[in-house]
Amino acid sequence: MQRDLPFLSTQSVATATGVLAAITNAHALSETERDRLESAYGALGSHLTEHEVFKNVTLEVHPQGSMLLGTTTRPEGKVEIDVDLVVLLVQKLNERIESAALLSTLYEVVKEHTDRHDLGIHLKRRCVQIEYAGSMHADATPIVHSPHAYDRYGDTYAVVPDRDLSRYLGTNPKGYGKWFFEAAALMPTFRMYRAIGELTAKADVMPLPSLEVFDRLLARIVQLFKIHRNICFADNNDFCPPSCLITTLVAHAYRRAVQHTFDSPLDLILAIWQDMPTYIRREPLANGRERWTLDNPTAAGDNLADRLNEGNRQHQFNAWYLRFQDDFLELIEQANSRQGVAALSARVKKSYGDKSARGIATAMTQMANRQRGAQRIIVPTAIASGAGSTAAPSIGMASQTHRFFGRH
């Protein structure tokens, strides 16, 4: 199934890796957006902890999902910023209030906050959604702290109310974050790492990118898969594989991959891609279909693949999965062709969207400014256009600083 990478020089690997870094950096939240998010959930947390109904039962409000993990991506064409928040409640509260009643109570209390600030509000299946001015919304999910000693992540285990099922289900946002960060702390061995460093140090070469691209490696890889998924399902969002599914598959495969040595992050990404489906359990059904299961690694019984058991979603997932490899290899080939920046941007736009294509242009401009400051412009042949003086400089990308919000 897997097509191997063609032979690539150190410069070619640096160039292609830099393009991938530019794509993921293009989807990073701006300082202004992060400040707005921090302010919004801080205000909500204060409202709940000071409100008569929740002040004695709320432990904290903290982010979950991509905001916690640093894997945020924004679907193409969608201007809204999404933030997933947890309202962590005291133990055994689920024994005193039914699941639907808890959600309804949270809705009524939060509505006081939204009415005061002229914000929108909606009651969802497991959360209360708050709509802010300026294209931002927050999903506040109440969970009841229910620690146990059954496994290493049991101290943060919780239950979440489900309105449709009229019961509480297992969840573990903090445990999942711990599991993900444990994987992210592992670093594969790359044969070309030293060579790229030596290339970076040369006075007359500005490769693409600097060694800082190896920071947040797992988060970047998750983002790359999610960005590609967003484009693939831009016109059919209902079939879009959930982020928790992709994140878990990538993290599982990454954990296994770090036991081996790779030439570069490009080979690592292909190894992860090939290994991802092996973590989905497939149970044959009588009608010729399959039931897929991907256990939440920190909450037994929480099937992260459950949504793919509906309709035609398994077929859609498989089609996206195969397309990822084709587009990934074509992007590497384009990044090291002699067709110029315009062709590269067009290829990036096709598979990774407008935002990613603009990220390439932004990165090139930033590098050009840095090189002019150093009184030199170096143009790698791989991405230089045939126009000579109009050729774009190489891209050097530093990883984005991730800021965590809340008390952990």
XYZ file of N, CA and C in Angstrom, residues 137-308:
516
model
N -17.033 30.899 19.014
C -17.989 30.263 19.912
C -17.270 29.266 20.810
N -17.874 29.019 21.953
C -17.296 28.108 22.937
C -18.328 27.061 23.315
N -17.896 25.798 23.349
C -18.747 24.704 23.808
C -18.337 24.358 25.232
N -19.218 24.666 26.181
C -18.938 24.393 27.594
C -19.598 23.071 27.977
N -18.775 22.066 28.268
C -19.268 20.729 28.587
C -19.124 20.454 30.076
N -20.232 20.156 30.774
C -20.129 19.825 32.196
C -19.694 18.369 32.362
N -18.704 18.127 33.182
C -18.319 16.752 33.495
C -18.172 16.627 35.009
N -18.500 15.461 35.511
C -18.465 15.207 36.958
C -17.221 14.392 37.283
N -16.398 14.930 38.151
C -15.153 14.264 38.562
C -15.488 12.923 39.212
N -14.972 11.844 38.633
C -15.257 10.491 39.138
C -13.991 9.650 39.128
N -13.004 9.991 39.950
C -11.708 9.297 39.912
C -11.822 7.845 40.353
N -10.923 7.030 39.830
C -10.840 5.632 40.239
C -9.374 5.205 40.178
N -9.100 4.015 40.671
C -7.720 3.525 40.730
C -7.484 2.374 39.761
N -8.327 2.254 38.721
C -8.227 1.105 37.818
C -7.050 1.206 36.852
N -6.655 2.409 36.494
C -5.558 2.556 35.535
C -4.793 3.840 35.842
N -3.737 4.115 35.091
C -2.831 5.224 35.393
C -3.470 6.583 35.167
N -4.571 6.648 34.406
C -5.236 7.930 34.161
C -6.539 8.056 34.958
N -6.737 7.135 35.891
C -7.992 7.110 36.633
C -8.214 8.295 37.550
N -7.131 8.995 37.936
C -7.299 10.108 38.871
C -8.026 11.288 38.246
N -8.103 11.342 36.910
C -8.809 12.439 36.246
C -10.048 11.955 35.494
N -10.430 10.716 35.714
C -11.615 10.160 35.046
C -12.852 10.945 35.471
N -13.821 11.039 34.547
C -15.047 11.776 34.828
C -16.192 11.174 34.029
N -17.390 11.678 34.257
C -18.557 11.270 33.458
C -19.209 12.521 32.893
N -19.761 12.380 31.688
C -20.364 13.508 30.994
C -21.831 13.190 30.713
N -22.743 14.148 30.906
C -24.159 13.897 30.629
C -24.430 13.870 29.123
N -25.250 12.926 28.699
C -25.657 12.829 27.297
C -27.175 12.985 27.235
N -27.631 14.066 26.585
C -29.064 14.364 26.570
C -29.848 13.336 25.764
N -29.289 12.878 24.627
C -30.001 11.928 23.770
C -30.143 10.568 24.425
N -29.103 10.130 25.122
C -29.122 8.812 25.761
C -29.685 8.851 27.177
N -29.850 10.061 27.716
C -30.396 10.244 29.072
C -29.587 9.506 30.132
N -28.263 9.556 29.981
C -27.388 8.950 30.985
C -25.998 9.581 30.912
N -25.180 9.223 31.886
C -23.798 9.713 31.937
C -22.870 8.702 31.259
N -21.872 9.240 30.552
C -20.904 8.399 29.861
C -19.495 8.740 30.348
N -18.580 7.794 30.225
C -17.216 8.021 30.669
C -16.459 8.991 29.779
N -15.591 9.789 30.384
C -14.750 10.726 29.652
C -13.511 11.031 30.494
N -12.524 11.664 29.886
C -11.299 11.958 30.646
C -10.441 12.982 29.894
N -10.893 14.218 29.750
C -10.140 15.220 28.986
C -8.721 15.453 29.500
N -8.571 15.561 30.806
C -7.229 15.796 31.351
C -6.340 14.566 31.188
N -6.912 13.390 31.388
C -6.137 12.172 31.202
C -5.685 12.020 29.766
N -6.576 12.373 28.838
C -6.212 12.295 27.426
C -5.073 13.269 27.108
N -5.165 14.457 27.683
C -4.081 15.418 27.485
C -2.758 14.881 28.002
N -2.783 14.238 29.157
C -1.564 13.658 29.722
C -1.028 12.567 28.807
N -1.925 11.703 28.317
C -1.526 10.621 27.403
C -0.886 11.189 26.136
N -1.481 12.238 25.581
C -0.964 12.841 24.354
C 0.403 13.480 24.600
N 0.545 14.204 25.694
C 1.812 14.887 25.974
C 2.929 13.889 26.288
N 2.575 12.742 26.862
C 3.578 11.694 27.066
C 4.126 11.207 25.720
N 3.222 11.053 24.747
C 3.667 10.650 23.410
C 4.476 11.766 22.758
N 4.008 13.003 22.905
C 4.678 14.141 22.271
C 6.090 14.351 22.813
N 6.337 13.914 24.036
C 7.664 14.084 24.641
C 8.687 13.125 24.043
N 8.224 12.110 23.343
C 9.121 11.147 22.706
C 9.606 11.715 21.380
N 10.857 11.493 21.047
C 11.406 12.015 19.799
C 12.081 10.904 19.017
N 11.652 10.682 17.761
C 12.319 9.672 16.927
C 13.752 10.089 16.613
N 14.531 9.147 16.178
C 15.889 9.442 15.719
C 15.864 9.646 14.208
N 16.418 10.786 13.770
C 16.467 11.099 12.345
C 17.921 11.093 11.878
N 18.211 10.323 10.850
C 19.566 10.255 10.326
C 20.018 11.606 9.776
N 19.088 12.389 9.243
C 19.444 13.653 8.607
C 19.450 14.833 9.574
N 19.158 14.588 10.824
C 19.041 15.700 11.772
C 20.336 16.504 11.834
N 21.453 15.805 12.016
C 22.743 16.486 12.107
C 23.093 17.172 10.780
N 22.776 16.503 9.684
C 23.097 17.081 8.381
C 22.327 18.371 8.142
N 21.043 18.397 8.551
C 20.257 19.618 8.400
C 20.828 20.719 9.281
N 21.267 20.351 10.488
C 21.880 21.342 11.366
C 23.144 21.930 10.767
N 23.967 21.079 10.158
C 25.184 21.570 9.527
C 24.866 22.462 8.331
N 23.814 22.107 7.600
C 23.408 22.924 6.467
C 22.933 24.291 6.934
N 22.211 24.308 8.053
C 21.726 25.561 8.603
C 22.875 26.481 8.986
N 23.965 25.892 9.463
C 25.082 26.688 9.975
C 25.941 27.305 8.879
N 25.799 26.854 7.644
C 26.630 27.387 6.571
C 26.286 28.841 6.288
N 27.311 29.637 6.074
C 27.110 31.072 5.894
C 26.373 31.397 4.606
N 26.512 30.556 3.598
C 25.935 30.902 2.306
C 24.682 30.105 1.972
N 24.137 29.410 2.969
C 22.938 28.612 2.721
C 21.911 28.885 3.812
N 20.690 29.166 3.415
C 19.583 29.315 4.361
C 18.565 28.223 4.040
N 18.743 27.037 4.629
C 17.858 25.932 4.277
C 16.459 26.145 4.838
N 15.615 25.243 4.529
C 14.217 25.334 4.841
C 13.778 24.047 5.518
N 13.529 24.044 6.782
C 13.527 25.120 7.748
C 14.715 24.991 8.698
N 14.731 25.783 9.791
C 15.738 25.598 10.826
C 15.338 24.400 11.679
N 16.209 24.024 12.602
C 15.928 22.848 13.426
C 14.730 23.054 14.357
N 14.245 24.285 14.464
C 13.096 24.532 15.335
C 11.841 23.829 14.847
N 11.849 23.393 13.587
C 10.683 22.692 13.059
C 10.447 21.380 13.799
N 11.470 20.834 14.455
C 11.310 19.573 15.164
C 10.577 19.758 16.494
N 10.392 21.002 16.928
C 9.603 21.263 18.124
C 8.131 20.937 17.838
N 7.407 20.481 18.848
C 5.983 20.179 18.723
C 5.720 19.211 17.576
N 6.603 18.273 17.357
C 6.521 17.440 16.162
C 5.208 16.672 16.072
N 4.805 16.004 17.154
C 3.563 15.242 17.114
C 2.371 16.160 16.851
N 2.316 17.312 17.519
C 1.205 18.242 17.309
C 1.157 18.709 15.859
N 2.318 18.975 15.269
C 2.362 19.407 13.871
C 1.823 18.315 12.941
N 2.190 17.071 13.205
C 1.747 15.976 12.354
C 0.233 15.803 12.455
N -0.300 15.892 13.674
C -1.753 15.829 13.850
C -2.419 16.961 13.067
N -1.878 18.168 13.173
C -2.444 19.303 12.445
C -2.432 19.060 10.940
N -1.349 18.497 10.428
C -1.248 18.258 8.992
C -2.370 17.326 8.516
N -2.615 16.250 9.265
C -3.699 15.331 8.906
C -5.055 16.036 9.005
N -5.253 16.842 10.037
C -6.541 17.516 10.213
C -6.779 18.582 9.150
N -5.732 19.310 8.791
C -5.872 20.339 7.753
C -6.261 19.682 6.431
N -5.587 18.581 6.088
C -5.915 17.859 4.858
C -7.350 17.328 4.918
N -7.750 16.793 6.062
C -9.125 16.316 6.225
C -10.132 17.440 6.017
N -9.846 18.623 6.571
C -10.765 19.750 6.438
C -11.025 20.091 4.974
N -9.969 20.055 4.168
C -10.119 20.371 2.749
C -10.869 19.259 2.032
N -10.533 18.026 2.352
C -11.158 16.876 1.698
C -12.665 16.844 1.947
N -13.089 17.282 3.132
C -14.511 17.227 3.488
C -15.152 18.612 3.550
N -14.533 19.577 2.895
C -15.049 20.950 2.951
C -16.486 21.054 2.453
N -16.835 20.258 1.457
C -18.184 20.308 0.884
C -19.091 19.209 1.425
N -18.601 18.440 2.365
C -19.384 17.328 2.896
C -19.024 17.121 4.364
N -19.199 18.165 5.148
C -18.722 18.167 6.528
C -19.369 17.096 7.390
N -20.548 16.645 7.018
C -21.249 15.653 7.821
C -20.491 14.331 7.882
N -19.670 14.052 6.852
C -18.912 12.804 6.806
C -17.487 12.980 7.324
N -17.163 14.149 7.829
C -15.804 14.459 8.269
C -15.413 13.604 9.483
N -14.319 12.845 9.418
C -13.891 12.047 10.576
C -13.601 12.958 11.773
N -14.030 12.592 12.962
C -13.831 13.446 14.132
C -12.354 13.676 14.447
N -12.056 14.848 14.967
C -10.668 15.180 15.318
C -10.110 14.226 16.358
N -10.947 13.825 17.330
C -10.452 12.920 18.377
C -10.020 11.585 17.786
N -10.693 11.138 16.736
C -10.321 9.892 16.074
C -8.959 10.028 15.405
N -8.781 11.095 14.618
C -7.519 11.302 13.906
C -6.378 11.498 14.892
N -6.592 12.319 15.895
C -5.549 12.589 16.885
C -5.097 11.316 17.578
N -6.039 10.473 17.945
C -5.714 9.238 18.649
C -4.973 8.263 17.744
N -5.405 8.120 16.501
C -4.720 7.227 15.563
C -3.290 7.686 15.314
N -3.118 8.987 15.099
C -1.776 9.517 14.846
C -0.883 9.327 16.068
N -1.413 9.612 17.258
C -0.604 9.496 18.476
C -0.210 8.045 18.749
N -1.135 7.118 18.535
C -0.804 5.689 18.685
C 0.332 5.309 17.739
N 0.187 5.683 16.468
C 1.191 5.319 15.464
C 2.524 6.005 15.748
N 2.475 7.226 16.262
C 3.697 7.954 16.607
C 4.440 7.239 17.730
N 3.698 6.792 18.742
C 4.319 6.077 19.854
C 5.079 4.838 19.365
N 4.498 4.141 18.418
C 5.173 2.958 17.891
C 6.355 3.353 17.008
N 6.188 4.414 16.244
C 7.218 4.816 15.284
C 8.500 5.281 15.960
N 8.387 5.913 17.136
C 9.575 6.470 17.772
C 10.582 5.399 18.174
N 10.186 4.143 18.098
C 11.115 3.063 18.414
C 12.089 2.801 17.264
N 11.870 3.457 16.132
C 12.679 3.213 14.945
C 13.421 4.487 14.530
N 14.323 4.329 13.593
C 15.102 5.446 13.069
C 14.606 5.769 11.661
N 14.493 7.065 11.371
C 14.016 7.521 10.074
C 15.018 8.491 9.475
N 14.988 8.608 8.155
C 15.843 9.596 7.508
C 15.427 11.004 7.912
N 14.112 11.262 7.934
C 13.606 12.616 8.187
C 12.161 12.547 8.650
N 11.588 13.674 9.052
C 10.162 13.686 9.413
C 9.247 13.250 8.274
N 9.683 13.388 7.039
C 8.858 12.976 5.910
C 8.613 11.473 5.944
N 9.671 10.696 6.194
C 9.539 9.240 6.299
C 8.695 8.861 7.512
N 8.860 9.611 8.593
C 8.079 9.356 9.805
C 6.588 9.525 9.528
N 6.211 10.583 8.830
C 4.800 10.837 8.536
C 4.208 9.702 7.707
N 4.969 9.216 6.732
C 4.472 8.091 5.928
C 4.322 6.821 6.765
N 5.253 6.593 7.692
C 5.155 5.417 8.567
C 3.924 5.522 9.464
N 3.660 6.716 9.977
C 2.473 6.940 10.806
C 1.212 6.698 9.987
N 1.197 7.249 8.786
C 0.035 7.074 7.897
C -0.253 5.593 7.676
N 0.772 4.815 7.399
C 0.573 3.400 7.108
C 0.060 2.642 8.334
N 0.472 3.039 9.517
C 0.150 2.304 10.741
C -1.212 2.680 11.324
N -1.731 3.851 10.985
C -2.948 4.367 11.620
C -4.135 3.391 11.612
N -4.467 2.760 10.488
C -5.672 1.902 10.482
C -5.576 0.686 11.382
N -4.373 0.279 11.758
C -4.216 -0.945 12.554
C -4.790 -0.798 13.961
N -5.062 0.423 14.395
C -5.568 0.627 15.753
C -7.095 0.615 15.817
N -7.740 0.497 14.663
C -9.199 0.397 14.634
C -9.588 -1.081 14.619
N -10.352 -1.507 15.613
C -10.856 -2.879 15.627
C -12.085 -2.964 14.721
N -12.103 -3.979 13.869
C -13.200 -4.139 12.916
C -13.941 -5.441 13.188
N -15.204 -5.307 13.548
C -16.047 -6.471 13.862
C -17.026 -6.699 12.720
N -16.946 -7.835 12.026
C -17.879 -8.115 10.922
C -19.318 -8.216 11.428
N -20.241 -7.635 10.666
C -21.655 -7.696 11.003
C -22.378 -8.571 9.994
N -23.604 -8.976 10.324
C -24.352 -9.912 9.486
C -24.656 -9.349 8.103
N -24.787 -8.061 7.974
C -25.162 -7.462 6.693
C -23.961 -7.158 5.801
N -22.795 -7.695 6.148
C -21.604 -7.446 5.346
C -20.865 -6.179 5.720
N -21.420 -5.435 6.638
C -20.760 -4.215 7.103
C -19.836 -4.543 8.267
N -19.212 -3.533 8.815
C -18.316 -3.703 9.959
C -18.667 -2.697 11.051
N -18.419 -3.103 12.263
C -18.488 -2.155 13.381
C -17.067 -1.813 13.763
N -16.751 -0.516 13.756
C -15.408 -0.055 14.084
C -15.348 0.426 15.524
N -14.250 0.114 16.181
C -14.044 0.549 17.564
C -12.630 1.083 17.731
N -12.526 2.261 18.296
C -11.241 2.830 18.718
C -11.432 3.327 20.140
N -10.864 2.601 21.089
C -11.062 2.946 22.489
C -10.355 4.248 22.843
N -11.031 5.072 23.607
C -10.366 6.223 24.218
C -9.297 5.655 25.153
N -8.020 6.008 24.948
C -6.957 5.394 25.759
C -7.016 5.747 27.228
N -7.879 6.683 27.600
C -7.949 7.089 29.006
C -9.357 6.970 29.589
N -10.308 6.423 28.810
C -11.680 6.268 29.304
C -12.295 5.029 28.670
N -12.194 3.907 29.350
C -12.707 2.642 28.825
C -14.191 2.771 28.495
N -14.575 2.211 27.344
C -15.970 2.241 26.939
C -16.335 3.414 26.057
N -15.431 4.374 25.902
C -15.672 5.529 25.052
C -15.111 5.217 23.661
N -15.993 4.876 22.720
C -15.588 4.486 21.373
C -15.436 5.730 20.498
N -14.188 6.104 20.195
C -13.937 7.307 19.417
C -14.269 7.120 17.939
N -14.488 5.880 17.509
C -14.844 5.605 16.117
C -16.342 5.372 15.942
N -17.099 5.611 16.972
C -18.527 5.271 16.934
C -19.260 5.979 15.800
N -18.897 7.214 15.533
C -19.580 7.971 14.484
C -19.365 7.354 13.100
N -18.245 6.665 12.916
C -17.966 6.060 11.620
C -18.807 4.815 11.362
